CSV table of C-alpha atoms in Angstrom, one decimal:
chain,number,residue,atom,x,y,z
A,1,UNK,CA,92.1,93.4,99.7
A,2,UNK,CA,93.9,94.0,102.9
A,3,UNK,CA,92.5,96.8,105.0
A,4,UNK,CA,95.0,98.2,107.5
A,5,UNK,CA,94.1,99.7,110.9
A,6,UNK,CA,94.5,103.4,111.1
A,7,UNK,CA,96.8,104.6,114.0
A,8,UNK,CA,95.1,105.2,117.3
A,9,UNK,CA,94.4,108.9,118.2
A,10,UNK,CA,97.2,109.0,120.7
A,11,UNK,CA,99.8,108.0,118.0
A,12,UNK,CA,98.3,109.9,115.1
A,13,UNK,CA,100.1,113.2,115.7
A,14,UNK,CA,103.4,111.3,115.6
A,15,UNK,CA,102.8,109.4,112.4
A,16,UNK,CA,100.6,111.9,110.4
A,17,UNK,CA,103.6,112.9,108.2
A,18,UNK,CA,104.7,109.3,107.9
A,19,UNK,CA,101.6,107.2,107.1
A,20,UNK,CA,99.1,107.7,104.3
A,21,UNK,CA,95.4,107.3,105.1
A,22,UNK,CA,93.4,104.4,103.7
A,23,UNK,CA,91.0,105.1,100.9
A,24,UNK,CA,87.9,107.0,102.0
A,25,UNK,CA,84.7,104.9,102.1
A,26,UNK,CA,81.3,105.9,101.0
A,27,UNK,CA,78.4,105.9,103.5
A,28,UNK,CA,77.6,102.3,104.4
A,29,UNK,CA,81.3,101.3,104.4
A,30,UNK,CA,81.5,100.6,100.7
A,31,UNK,CA,84.5,101.5,98.6
A,32,UNK,CA,84.1,104.2,95.9
A,33,UNK,CA,83.2,103.0,92.4
A,34,UNK,CA,86.0,101.6,90.3
A,35,UNK,CA,86.5,102.9,86.8
A,36,UNK,CA,88.1,99.7,85.6
A,37,UNK,CA,86.7,96.9,87.8
A,38,UNK,CA,87.9,93.3,87.3
A,39,UNK,CA,85.9,90.2,88.1
A,40,UNK,CA,86.6,86.5,88.4
A,41,UNK,CA,84.8,84.2,86.1
A,42,UNK,CA,82.0,82.2,87.8
A,43,UNK,CA,83.2,79.1,85.9
A,44,UNK,CA,86.3,79.1,88.1
A,45,UNK,CA,84.3,78.0,91.1
A,46,UNK,CA,84.4,75.6,92.8
A,47,UNK,CA,86.5,73.5,90.3
A,48,UNK,CA,88.9,75.8,88.4
A,49,UNK,CA,89.8,75.0,84.8
A,50,UNK,CA,93.3,75.6,83.7
A,51,UNK,CA,93.7,79.0,82.0
A,52,UNK,CA,94.4,79.0,78.2
A,53,UNK,CA,96.9,81.9,78.5
A,54,UNK,CA,95.2,83.7,75.6
A,55,UNK,CA,96.4,87.1,74.3
A,56,UNK,CA,95.5,89.9,76.6
A,57,UNK,CA,94.0,93.3,75.6
A,58,UNK,CA,97.0,95.6,76.2
A,59,UNK,CA,94.6,98.3,77.4
A,60,UNK,CA,93.1,96.1,80.1
A,61,UNK,CA,95.2,95.3,83.2
A,62,UNK,CA,92.5,92.9,84.2
A,63,UNK,CA,93.5,90.6,81.3
A,64,UNK,CA,96.9,90.2,82.9
A,65,UNK,CA,95.7,89.7,86.5
A,66,UNK,CA,92.9,87.3,85.9
A,67,UNK,CA,95.0,84.4,84.5
A,68,UNK,CA,97.3,84.7,87.6
A,69,UNK,CA,94.4,84.2,90.0
A,70,UNK,CA,92.9,81.4,87.8
A,71,UNK,CA,96.1,79.5,87.6
A,72,UNK,CA,96.8,79.8,91.3
A,73,UNK,CA,93.3,78.4,92.1
A,74,UNK,CA,93.9,75.6,89.6
A,75,UNK,CA,97.2,74.7,91.1
A,76,UNK,CA,96.0,74.4,94.7
A,77,UNK,CA,93.2,72.1,93.7
A,78,UNK,CA,93.5,68.3,93.1
A,79,UNK,CA,93.3,66.4,89.9
A,80,UNK,CA,91.6,63.6,91.7
A,81,UNK,CA,90.4,63.4,95.3
A,82,UNK,CA,93.3,62.6,97.6
A,83,UNK,CA,96.0,63.3,95.1
A,84,UNK,CA,97.1,66.6,96.7
A,85,UNK,CA,97.4,70.0,95.1
A,86,UNK,CA,98.5,70.0,91.5
A,87,UNK,CA,101.3,72.3,92.5
A,88,UNK,CA,103.1,69.4,94.2
A,89,UNK,CA,103.0,67.3,91.0
A,90,UNK,CA,105.0,69.9,89.0
A,91,UNK,CA,108.7,69.5,88.4
A,92,UNK,CA,111.3,70.8,90.8
A,93,UNK,CA,114.4,71.9,88.8
A,94,UNK,CA,116.2,68.8,90.1
A,95,UNK,CA,113.6,66.7,88.3
A,96,UNK,CA,114.6,68.3,85.1
A,97,UNK,CA,118.4,69.0,85.4
A,98,UNK,CA,119.3,66.3,87.9
A,99,UNK,CA,120.6,67.0,91.4
A,100,UNK,CA,123.8,69.1,91.4
A,101,UNK,CA,126.8,68.4,93.6
A,102,UNK,CA,126.1,71.5,95.6
A,103,UNK,CA,122.5,72.3,96.3
A,104,UNK,CA,120.4,74.3,98.8
A,105,UNK,CA,117.4,71.9,98.3
A,106,UNK,CA,117.1,68.5,100.0
A,107,UNK,CA,116.8,65.3,98.0
A,108,UNK,CA,113.2,64.1,97.8
A,109,UNK,CA,111.0,62.2,95.4
A,110,UNK,CA,108.8,64.0,92.9
A,111,UNK,CA,105.6,65.1,94.4
A,112,UNK,CA,107.2,66.0,97.7
A,113,UNK,CA,107.6,69.7,98.4
A,114,UNK,CA,111.3,70.3,99.0
A,115,UNK,CA,112.2,73.6,100.6
A,116,UNK,CA,115.4,75.6,101.4
A,117,UNK,CA,115.9,79.0,103.1
A,118,UNK,CA,115.5,82.0,100.8
A,119,UNK,CA,118.7,83.8,100.1
A,120,UNK,CA,118.3,87.5,99.6
A,121,UNK,CA,117.9,88.6,96.0
A,122,UNK,CA,120.5,90.4,93.9
A,123,UNK,CA,120.5,91.3,90.2
A,124,UNK,CA,123.8,89.3,89.9
A,125,UNK,CA,123.9,85.5,90.0
A,126,UNK,CA,124.7,83.6,93.2
A,127,UNK,CA,128.3,82.5,93.7
A,128,UNK,CA,128.9,78.9,94.7
A,129,UNK,CA,129.4,79.8,98.4
A,130,UNK,CA,126.1,81.6,98.5
A,131,UNK,CA,124.3,78.5,97.4
A,132,UNK,CA,125.4,76.8,100.5
A,133,UNK,CA,125.5,79.7,102.9
A,134,UNK,CA,122.1,80.9,104.0
A,135,UNK,CA,123.6,83.9,105.8
A,136,UNK,CA,125.7,85.2,102.9
A,137,UNK,CA,123.0,87.5,101.6
A,138,UNK,CA,120.7,87.3,104.5
A,139,UNK,CA,117.5,85.3,105.1
A,140,UNK,CA,114.1,86.2,106.4
A,141,UNK,CA,113.6,84.9,110.0
A,142,UNK,CA,110.0,84.6,110.9
A,143,UNK,CA,109.3,86.7,114.1
A,144,UNK,CA,106.4,84.4,115.1
A,145,UNK,CA,108.2,81.0,114.9
A,146,UNK,CA,111.9,82.2,114.9
A,147,UNK,CA,112.5,79.8,112.0
A,148,UNK,CA,113.9,80.7,108.6
A,149,UNK,CA,111.2,81.3,106.0
A,150,UNK,CA,111.6,78.5,103.4
A,151,UNK,CA,111.0,78.6,99.7
A,152,UNK,CA,110.4,76.3,96.7
A,153,UNK,CA,110.4,76.5,93.0
A,154,UNK,CA,108.5,74.5,90.3
A,155,UNK,CA,108.2,74.4,86.5
A,156,UNK,CA,104.9,73.6,84.9
A,157,UNK,CA,104.6,70.9,82.3
A,158,UNK,CA,104.9,73.3,79.4
A,159,UNK,CA,108.1,74.8,80.7
A,160,UNK,CA,109.6,71.4,81.4
A,161,UNK,CA,108.6,70.0,78.0
A,162,UNK,CA,110.2,73.0,76.3
A,163,UNK,CA,113.5,72.3,78.2
A,164,UNK,CA,113.4,68.5,77.3
A,165,UNK,CA,112.4,69.1,73.7
A,166,UNK,CA,115.4,71.4,73.2
A,167,UNK,CA,117.9,69.4,75.1
A,168,UNK,CA,118.2,72.1,77.8
A,169,UNK,CA,117.7,69.5,80.5
A,170,UNK,CA,121.4,69.1,79.8
A,171,UNK,CA,121.8,72.6,80.9
A,172,UNK,CA,125.2,73.2,79.4
A,173,UNK,CA,123.6,73.0,76.0
A,174,UNK,CA,122.1,76.4,76.8
A,175,UNK,CA,125.4,77.8,75.5
A,176,UNK,CA,124.2,77.0,72.0
A,177,UNK,CA,120.7,78.3,72.3
A,178,UNK,CA,119.5,80.7,69.6
A,179,UNK,CA,119.6,84.2,71.1
A,180,UNK,CA,116.1,84.9,70.0
A,181,UNK,CA,114.5,81.7,71.2
A,182,UNK,CA,111.6,82.3,73.6
A,183,UNK,CA,109.6,80.3,76.1
A,184,UNK,CA,106.3,79.1,74.6
A,185,UNK,CA,102.8,80.2,75.6
A,186,UNK,CA,101.7,78.6,78.8
A,187,UNK,CA,105.2,78.2,80.3
A,188,UNK,CA,105.2,78.9,84.0
A,189,UNK,CA,107.6,79.1,87.0
A,190,UNK,CA,106.0,79.0,90.4
A,191,UNK,CA,108.0,80.3,93.4
A,192,UNK,CA,106.6,79.8,96.9
A,193,UNK,CA,107.5,81.0,100.4
A,194,UNK,CA,106.5,78.9,103.5
A,195,UNK,CA,106.4,79.1,107.3
A,196,UNK,CA,107.5,76.1,109.3
A,197,UNK,CA,104.5,75.3,111.6
A,198,UNK,CA,105.3,74.6,115.3
A,199,UNK,CA,104.1,71.2,116.6
A,200,UNK,CA,100.4,71.3,117.2
A,201,UNK,CA,99.8,74.4,115.0
A,202,UNK,CA,97.3,73.4,112.3
A,203,UNK,CA,97.9,76.5,110.2
A,204,UNK,CA,94.3,77.6,110.3
A,205,UNK,CA,93.6,80.2,107.6
A,206,UNK,CA,96.6,79.1,105.5
A,207,UNK,CA,97.2,76.7,102.7
A,208,UNK,CA,99.2,73.9,104.4
A,209,UNK,CA,101.1,70.9,103.1
A,210,UNK,CA,103.9,68.6,104.2
A,211,UNK,CA,107.4,69.3,103.1
A,212,UNK,CA,111.0,68.1,103.3
A,213,UNK,CA,113.2,71.0,104.4
A,214,UNK,CA,116.9,71.6,104.5
A,215,UNK,CA,118.2,72.1,108.0
A,216,UNK,CA,120.8,74.7,109.0
A,217,UNK,CA,124.1,74.2,110.9
A,218,UNK,CA,126.9,76.5,112.2
A,219,UNK,CA,130.3,76.3,110.6
A,220,UNK,CA,132.7,78.7,112.3
A,221,UNK,CA,131.0,82.0,112.5
A,222,UNK,CA,128.6,81.2,109.6
A,223,UNK,CA,125.2,79.6,109.5
A,224,UNK,CA,125.0,77.4,106.4
A,225,UNK,CA,122.4,75.3,104.7
A,226,UNK,CA,123.0,71.6,105.2
A,227,UNK,CA,121.0,69.8,102.5
A,228,UNK,CA,122.1,66.4,103.8
A,229,UNK,CA,120.3,67.0,107.1
A,230,UNK,CA,116.6,67.3,106.5
A,231,UNK,CA,113.3,67.2,108.4
A,232,UNK,CA,109.7,66.6,107.4
A,233,UNK,CA,107.4,69.4,108.6
A,234,UNK,CA,104.0,70.9,108.1
A,235,UNK,CA,104.4,74.2,106.4
A,236,UNK,CA,102.0,77.1,105.7
A,237,UNK,CA,102.1,79.3,102.5
A,238,UNK,CA,103.1,82.9,103.1
A,239,UNK,CA,103.6,84.1,99.5
A,240,UNK,CA,103.8,82.9,95.9
A,241,UNK,CA,105.0,84.2,92.5
A,242,UNK,CA,102.9,82.9,89.6
A,243,UNK,CA,105.0,83.7,86.6
A,244,UNK,CA,103.7,82.7,83.1
A,245,UNK,CA,103.8,83.4,79.4
A,246,UNK,CA,100.6,84.7,77.8
A,247,UNK,CA,100.1,84.6,74.0
A,248,UNK,CA,102.2,87.5,72.6
A,249,UNK,CA,104.1,88.1,75.9
A,250,UNK,CA,107.2,85.9,76.0
A,251,UNK,CA,108.7,88.1,78.7
A,252,UNK,CA,106.4,86.4,81.3
A,253,UNK,CA,103.8,88.0,83.4
A,254,UNK,CA,105.3,88.4,86.9
A,255,UNK,CA,102.4,88.1,89.3
A,256,UNK,CA,102.6,87.8,93.1
A,257,UNK,CA,100.3,86.9,95.9
A,258,UNK,CA,100.6,87.1,99.7
A,259,UNK,CA,98.7,86.0,102.8
A,260,UNK,CA,96.6,89.0,104.0
A,261,UNK,CA,98.1,88.9,107.5
A,262,UNK,CA,101.7,88.9,106.4
A,263,UNK,CA,102.7,92.5,107.1
A,264,UNK,CA,101.5,96.1,107.2
A,265,UNK,CA,102.0,98.5,104.3
A,266,UNK,CA,104.3,101.5,104.7
A,267,UNK,CA,102.3,103.4,102.0
A,268,UNK,CA,98.6,102.4,102.3
A,269,UNK,CA,97.7,104.0,99.0
A,270,UNK,CA,99.5,105.1,95.8
A,271,UNK,CA,102.2,107.8,96.2
A,272,UNK,CA,102.9,110.1,93.3
A,273,UNK,CA,106.6,110.3,94.0
A,274,UNK,CA,108.1,107.1,95.4
A,275,UNK,CA,109.3,106.2,97.9
A,276,UNK,CA,106.5,108.2,99.7
A,277,UNK,CA,106.8,107.5,103.5
A,278,UNK,CA,110.4,107.3,104.6
A,279,UNK,CA,111.4,103.6,105.0
A,280,UNK,CA,114.3,104.7,107.3
A,281,UNK,CA,112.1,106.7,109.7
A,282,UNK,CA,112.2,105.9,113.4
A,283,UNK,CA,108.4,105.8,113.5
A,284,UNK,CA,106.2,102.7,114.0
A,285,UNK,CA,104.7,101.3,110.7
A,286,UNK,CA,101.7,100.1,112.7
A,287,UNK,CA,101.5,101.2,116.3
A,288,UNK,CA,98.1,99.5,116.8
A,289,UNK,CA,98.4,96.0,115.5
A,290,UNK,CA,100.7,93.1,115.3
A,291,UNK,CA,101.0,91.1,112.0
A,292,UNK,CA,102.2,87.6,111.3
A,293,UNK,CA,105.7,88.9,110.2
A,294,UNK,CA,105.6,92.2,112.1
A,295,UNK,CA,105.6,92.9,115.8
A,296,UNK,CA,103.3,95.8,116.8
A,297,UNK,CA,105.0,99.1,117.2
A,298,UNK,CA,108.2,98.2,115.3
A,299,UNK,CA,109.7,101.2,113.6
A,300,UNK,CA,110.3,101.4,109.9
A,301,UNK,CA,114.0,101.6,110.3
A,302,UNK,CA,113.9,98.4,112.4
A,303,UNK,CA,112.1,96.4,109.6
A,304,UNK,CA,113.3,94.7,106.4
A,305,UNK,CA,116.8,94.5,107.8
A,306,UNK,CA,119.1,92.2,105.9
A,307,UNK,CA,121.0,90.1,108.5
A,308,UNK,CA,123.9,89.5,106.1
A,309,UNK,CA,127.1,89.6,108.0
A,310,UNK,CA,125.3,89.9,111.4
A,311,UNK,CA,126.1,87.7,114.3
A,312,UNK,CA,123.2,85.3,113.9
A,313,UNK,CA,122.7,82.5,116.5
A,314,UNK,CA,121.3,79.1,115.6
A,315,UNK,CA,119.8,77.1,118.4
A,316,UNK,CA,119.5,73.3,118.6
A,317,UNK,CA,115.8,73.5,117.7
A,318,UNK,CA,116.7,75.4,114.4
A,319,UNK,CA,115.4,78.7,115.7
A,320,UNK,CA,117.4,81.8,114.8
A,321,UNK,CA,118.3,85.1,116.5
A,322,UNK,CA,117.7,87.9,115.5
A,323,UNK,CA,114.3,87.8,113.8
A,324,UNK,CA,113.1,89.9,110.9
A,325,UNK,CA,110.2,92.4,111.1
A,326,UNK,CA,108.6,93.1,107.8
A,327,UNK,CA,106.6,95.7,106.1
A,328,UNK,CA,105.4,96.0,102.4
A,329,UNK,CA,106.6,99.3,101.0
A,330,UNK,CA,104.1,99.9,98.3
A,331,UNK,CA,100.3,99.4,98.0
A,332,UNK,CA,99.7,97.0,95.1
A,333,UNK,CA,103.1,97.9,93.7
A,334,UNK,CA,102.1,101.6,93.6
A,335,UNK,CA,99.5,100.8,90.9
A,336,UNK,CA,97.8,103.9,89.5
A,337,UNK,CA,94.5,102.0,89.4
A,338,UNK,CA,94.6,99.8,92.5
A,339,UNK,CA,90.8,99.2,92.4
A,340,UNK,CA,91.3,96.9,89.4
A,341,UNK,CA,93.2,94.5,91.7
A,342,UNK,CA,91.0,95.2,94.7
A,343,UNK,CA,87.8,94.3,92.8
A,344,UNK,CA,89.4,91.1,91.4
A,345,UNK,CA,90.5,90.0,94.9
A,346,UNK,CA,87.1,90.8,96.3
A,347,UNK,CA,85.4,88.9,93.4
A,348,UNK,CA,87.5,85.8,94.0
A,349,UNK,CA,86.8,85.9,97.8
A,350,UNK,CA,83.1,86.3,97.4
A,351,UNK,CA,82.8,83.5,94.8
A,352,UNK,CA,84.8,81.2,97.0
A,353,UNK,CA,82.4,81.8,99.8
A,354,UNK,CA,79.4,81.2,97.6
A,355,UNK,CA,80.8,77.9,96.1
A,356,UNK,CA,82.2,76.2,99.3
A,357,UNK,CA,78.9,74.4,100.1
A,358,UNK,CA,79.4,72.5,96.7
A,359,UNK,CA,82.8,71.1,97.8
A,360,UNK,CA,82.1,67.8,99.5
A,361,UNK,CA,85.7,66.7,100.1
A,362,UNK,CA,86.8,68.2,103.5
A,363,UNK,CA,90.5,68.7,102.5
A,364,UNK,CA,89.5,70.3,99.2
A,365,UNK,CA,87.0,72.6,101.0
A,366,UNK,CA,89.7,73.6,103.5
A,367,UNK,CA,92.2,74.4,100.8
A,368,UNK,CA,89.7,76.5,98.8
A,369,UNK,CA,88.5,78.3,101.9
A,370,UNK,CA,92.1,79.2,102.8
A,371,UNK,CA,92.4,81.0,99.5
A,372,UNK,CA,90.1,83.7,100.8
A,373,UNK,CA,93.0,84.8,103.0
A,374,UNK,CA,95.3,85.5,100.1
A,375,UNK,CA,95.4,88.5,97.8
A,376,UNK,CA,97.0,89.3,94.4
A,377,UNK,CA,99.4,92.1,95.2
A,378,UNK,CA,100.1,93.0,91.5
A,379,UNK,CA,101.9,92.0,88.4
A,380,UNK,CA,104.5,93.3,85.9
A,381,UNK,CA,104.9,92.8,82.2
A,382,UNK,CA,106.1,94.7,79.1
A,383,UNK,CA,103.6,97.1,77.6
A,384,UNK,CA,105.2,96.6,74.2
A,385,UNK,CA,106.6,93.0,73.9
A,386,UNK,CA,108.6,94.2,70.8
A,387,UNK,CA,111.1,95.4,73.4
A,388,UNK,CA,111.6,91.8,74.4
A,389,UNK,CA,114.9,91.1,72.7
A,390,UNK,CA,118.2,89.6,73.7
A,391,UNK,CA,120.7,91.8,75.4
A,392,UNK,CA,118.2,94.2,77.0
A,393,UNK,CA,118.0,95.6,80.6
A,394,UNK,CA,114.3,96.4,80.5
A,395,UNK,CA,114.1,98.3,83.8
A,396,UNK,CA,117.1,100.4,83.0
A,397,UNK,CA,115.8,101.2,79.5
A,398,UNK,CA,112.4,102.2,81.0
A,399,UNK,CA,114.2,104.4,83.6
A,400,UNK,CA,116.3,106.2,80.9
A,401,UNK,CA,113.2,107.1,78.8
A,402,UNK,CA,110.0,107.0,80.9
A,403,UNK,CA,108.0,108.3,77.9
A,404,UNK,CA,108.3,105.0,76.2
A,405,UNK,CA,106.5,103.3,79.1
A,406,UNK,CA,108.3,100.0,78.5
A,407,UNK,CA,107.2,98.4,81.7
A,408,UNK,CA,103.6,97.7,82.4
A,409,UNK,CA,101.6,96.9,85.5
A,410,UNK,CA,102.8,97.7,89.0
A,411,UNK,CA,106.3,99.2,88.7
A,412,UNK,CA,107.3,99.1,92.4
A,413,UNK,CA,106.0,95.6,92.9
A,414,UNK,CA,107.6,93.4,95.6
A,415,UNK,CA,106.5,90.4,97.6
A,416,UNK,CA,107.2,91.2,101.3
A,417,UNK,CA,108.2,87.6,102.0
A,418,UNK,CA,110.1,86.7,98.8
A,419,UNK,CA,111.8,90.1,98.2
A,420,UNK,CA,111.9,91.4,101.8
A,421,UNK,CA,115.2,93.1,101.5
A,422,UNK,CA,114.9,94.6,98.0
A,423,UNK,CA,111.8,96.7,98.3
A,424,UNK,CA,113.7,100.0,98.5
A,425,UNK,CA,113.2,102.4,95.6
A,426,UNK,CA,115.7,104.7,94.1
A,427,UNK,CA,115.7,106.4,90.8
A,428,UNK,CA,118.2,104.9,88.4
A,429,UNK,CA,121.0,106.5,86.5
A,430,UNK,CA,122.7,105.9,83.2
A,431,UNK,CA,125.1,103.6,85.2
A,432,UNK,CA,122.3,101.4,86.5
A,433,UNK,CA,119.3,101.2,88.8
A,434,UNK,CA,119.4,101.0,92.5
A,435,UNK,CA,116.0,99.4,92.9
A,436,UNK,CA,115.4,95.7,92.6
A,437,UNK,CA,112.0,94.8,91.1
A,438,UNK,CA,111.0,92.0,88.8
A,439,UNK,CA,112.6,93.2,85.6
A,440,UNK,CA,115.7,94.6,87.4
A,441,UNK,CA,116.8,90.9,87.9
A,442,UNK,CA,115.0,89.2,85.0
A,443,UNK,CA,116.8,90.5,82.0
A,444,UNK,CA,118.1,89.1,78.7
A,445,UNK,CA,121.6,90.5,79.3
A,446,UNK,CA,124.7,88.3,79.5
A,447,UNK,CA,125.2,86.8,82.9
A,448,UNK,CA,128.5,86.1,84.7
A,449,UNK,CA,129.2,84.0,87.8
A,450,UNK,CA,130.9,86.3,90.3
A,451,UNK,CA,134.6,85.8,90.7
A,452,UNK,CA,134.9,83.7,87.5
A,453,UNK,CA,135.1,84.1,83.8
A,454,UNK,CA,132.0,81.9,83.3
A,455,UNK,CA,129.4,83.7,81.3
A,456,UNK,CA,126.1,82.9,79.6
A,457,UNK,CA,125.7,85.1,76.6
A,458,UNK,CA,122.7,87.3,75.9
A,459,UNK,CA,119.6,85.2,75.4
A,460,UNK,CA,115.9,85.8,75.7
A,461,UNK,CA,115.8,82.7,77.8
A,462,UNK,CA,117.9,84.5,80.4
A,463,UNK,CA,114.7,85.9,81.9
A,464,UNK,CA,114.6,82.7,83.9
A,465,UNK,CA,117.0,83.2,86.7
A,466,UNK,CA,116.6,79.6,87.7
A,467,UNK,CA,117.8,78.5,84.2
A,468,UNK,CA,120.7,81.0,84.4
A,469,UNK,CA,121.8,79.8,87.8
A,470,UNK,CA,121.7,76.2,86.8
A,471,UNK,CA,123.8,76.9,83.7
A,472,UNK,CA,126.5,79.0,85.5
A,473,UNK,CA,127.0,76.4,88.3
A,474,UNK,CA,127.0,73.5,85.9
A,475,UNK,CA,129.6,75.3,83.8
A,476,UNK,CA,131.7,75.9,86.9
A,477,UNK,CA,131.5,72.3,87.9
A,478,UNK,CA,132.5,71.1,84.5
A,479,UNK,CA,135.7,73.1,84.7
A,480,UNK,CA,136.8,71.4,87.9
């Protein structure tokens, strides 16, 4: 759990209407009792077994959160000493579909982390130009290093096998997929966000690996991704989506983690009526402390600013101006029972500490110790998986009839480093939602490539945006 500093007394009168106090502690500094605590299994430490993705109890949020933590711990550990984190052995989409003619990601052999700048999210697919242009929808620029934040994507072996078994590695065959076909239990997509470490920075307190990253270049007034120009760099993990299918939940469980020092929270506890504190206020989010991706005293209206269309400057050393200051808008996705997540995070951290003396390999011990500095920020799923059908916009359906409680988990969930620019909240209308959370983008609706007539019909498999993007751009290339 991240505990945020309260504003100093001098600033308190300014921000009292803006910030929300941290939860009150009992005497002795202990948090209040939790009605629905969640604990990590002691069998996960120090060597974590792979989760079996069993059917969760729909009344226990803990049953959705625990597999996320277990799978993350499993993925950062090695199969054999010296082999590196299991995460790096998973398939990149290029390993499954082949490398496309236009790609944001650099070419690299399997087992090498390949990274590209993260383009700001939208519920609509990327156009071809946006795949190349990092500045088209804006990118997160790390205020500490002044480098773009880079991201990667992986499929686990169940996901990849499903694609190969059904011939979807030839992604155009997705056009003939049965509309009601679903990803099998245990399928997973892993999306990661990384900081480029400056020379000499060991990334203490972070999970660190080596990666091949796409460089940027300036073309006219635009800064674009140049996947033919790469560099090998040490990178540190800032955030990660662990997205997986549990038995009976083919919609995927959308869980997300962040490093504890990423950013302050605008709302430090649940708010009954989102958005709570005004994200556009000219008031510091944290006047007392600087964070990894937030410079002390930066006002809310100066943060999470999409640099799309701005006059960005790329220097010869790949640093960028301006940088991005970040806050996380909601506390654990505005969960109504945040202590369930808090107790699980605390349980994982405590058991890591207790088990570290058993880990004899220095690299493995360092990786496991680093995980104490990460927290589950929440997860989303469908309360009733019967709503998982083709042609459904789950978030809009939930907004139109809140009594059905279609969406489960943390309804205002965003990762501050993967969804930096889409954390805003606005109530939807019959014409569509203005917010952009997990199920706003991950739908089973038909998907069309902007500016073209190329469409992928309504499929349950469309919940994977990676799969949708690959199909649309392959179909576009096939027409040329």
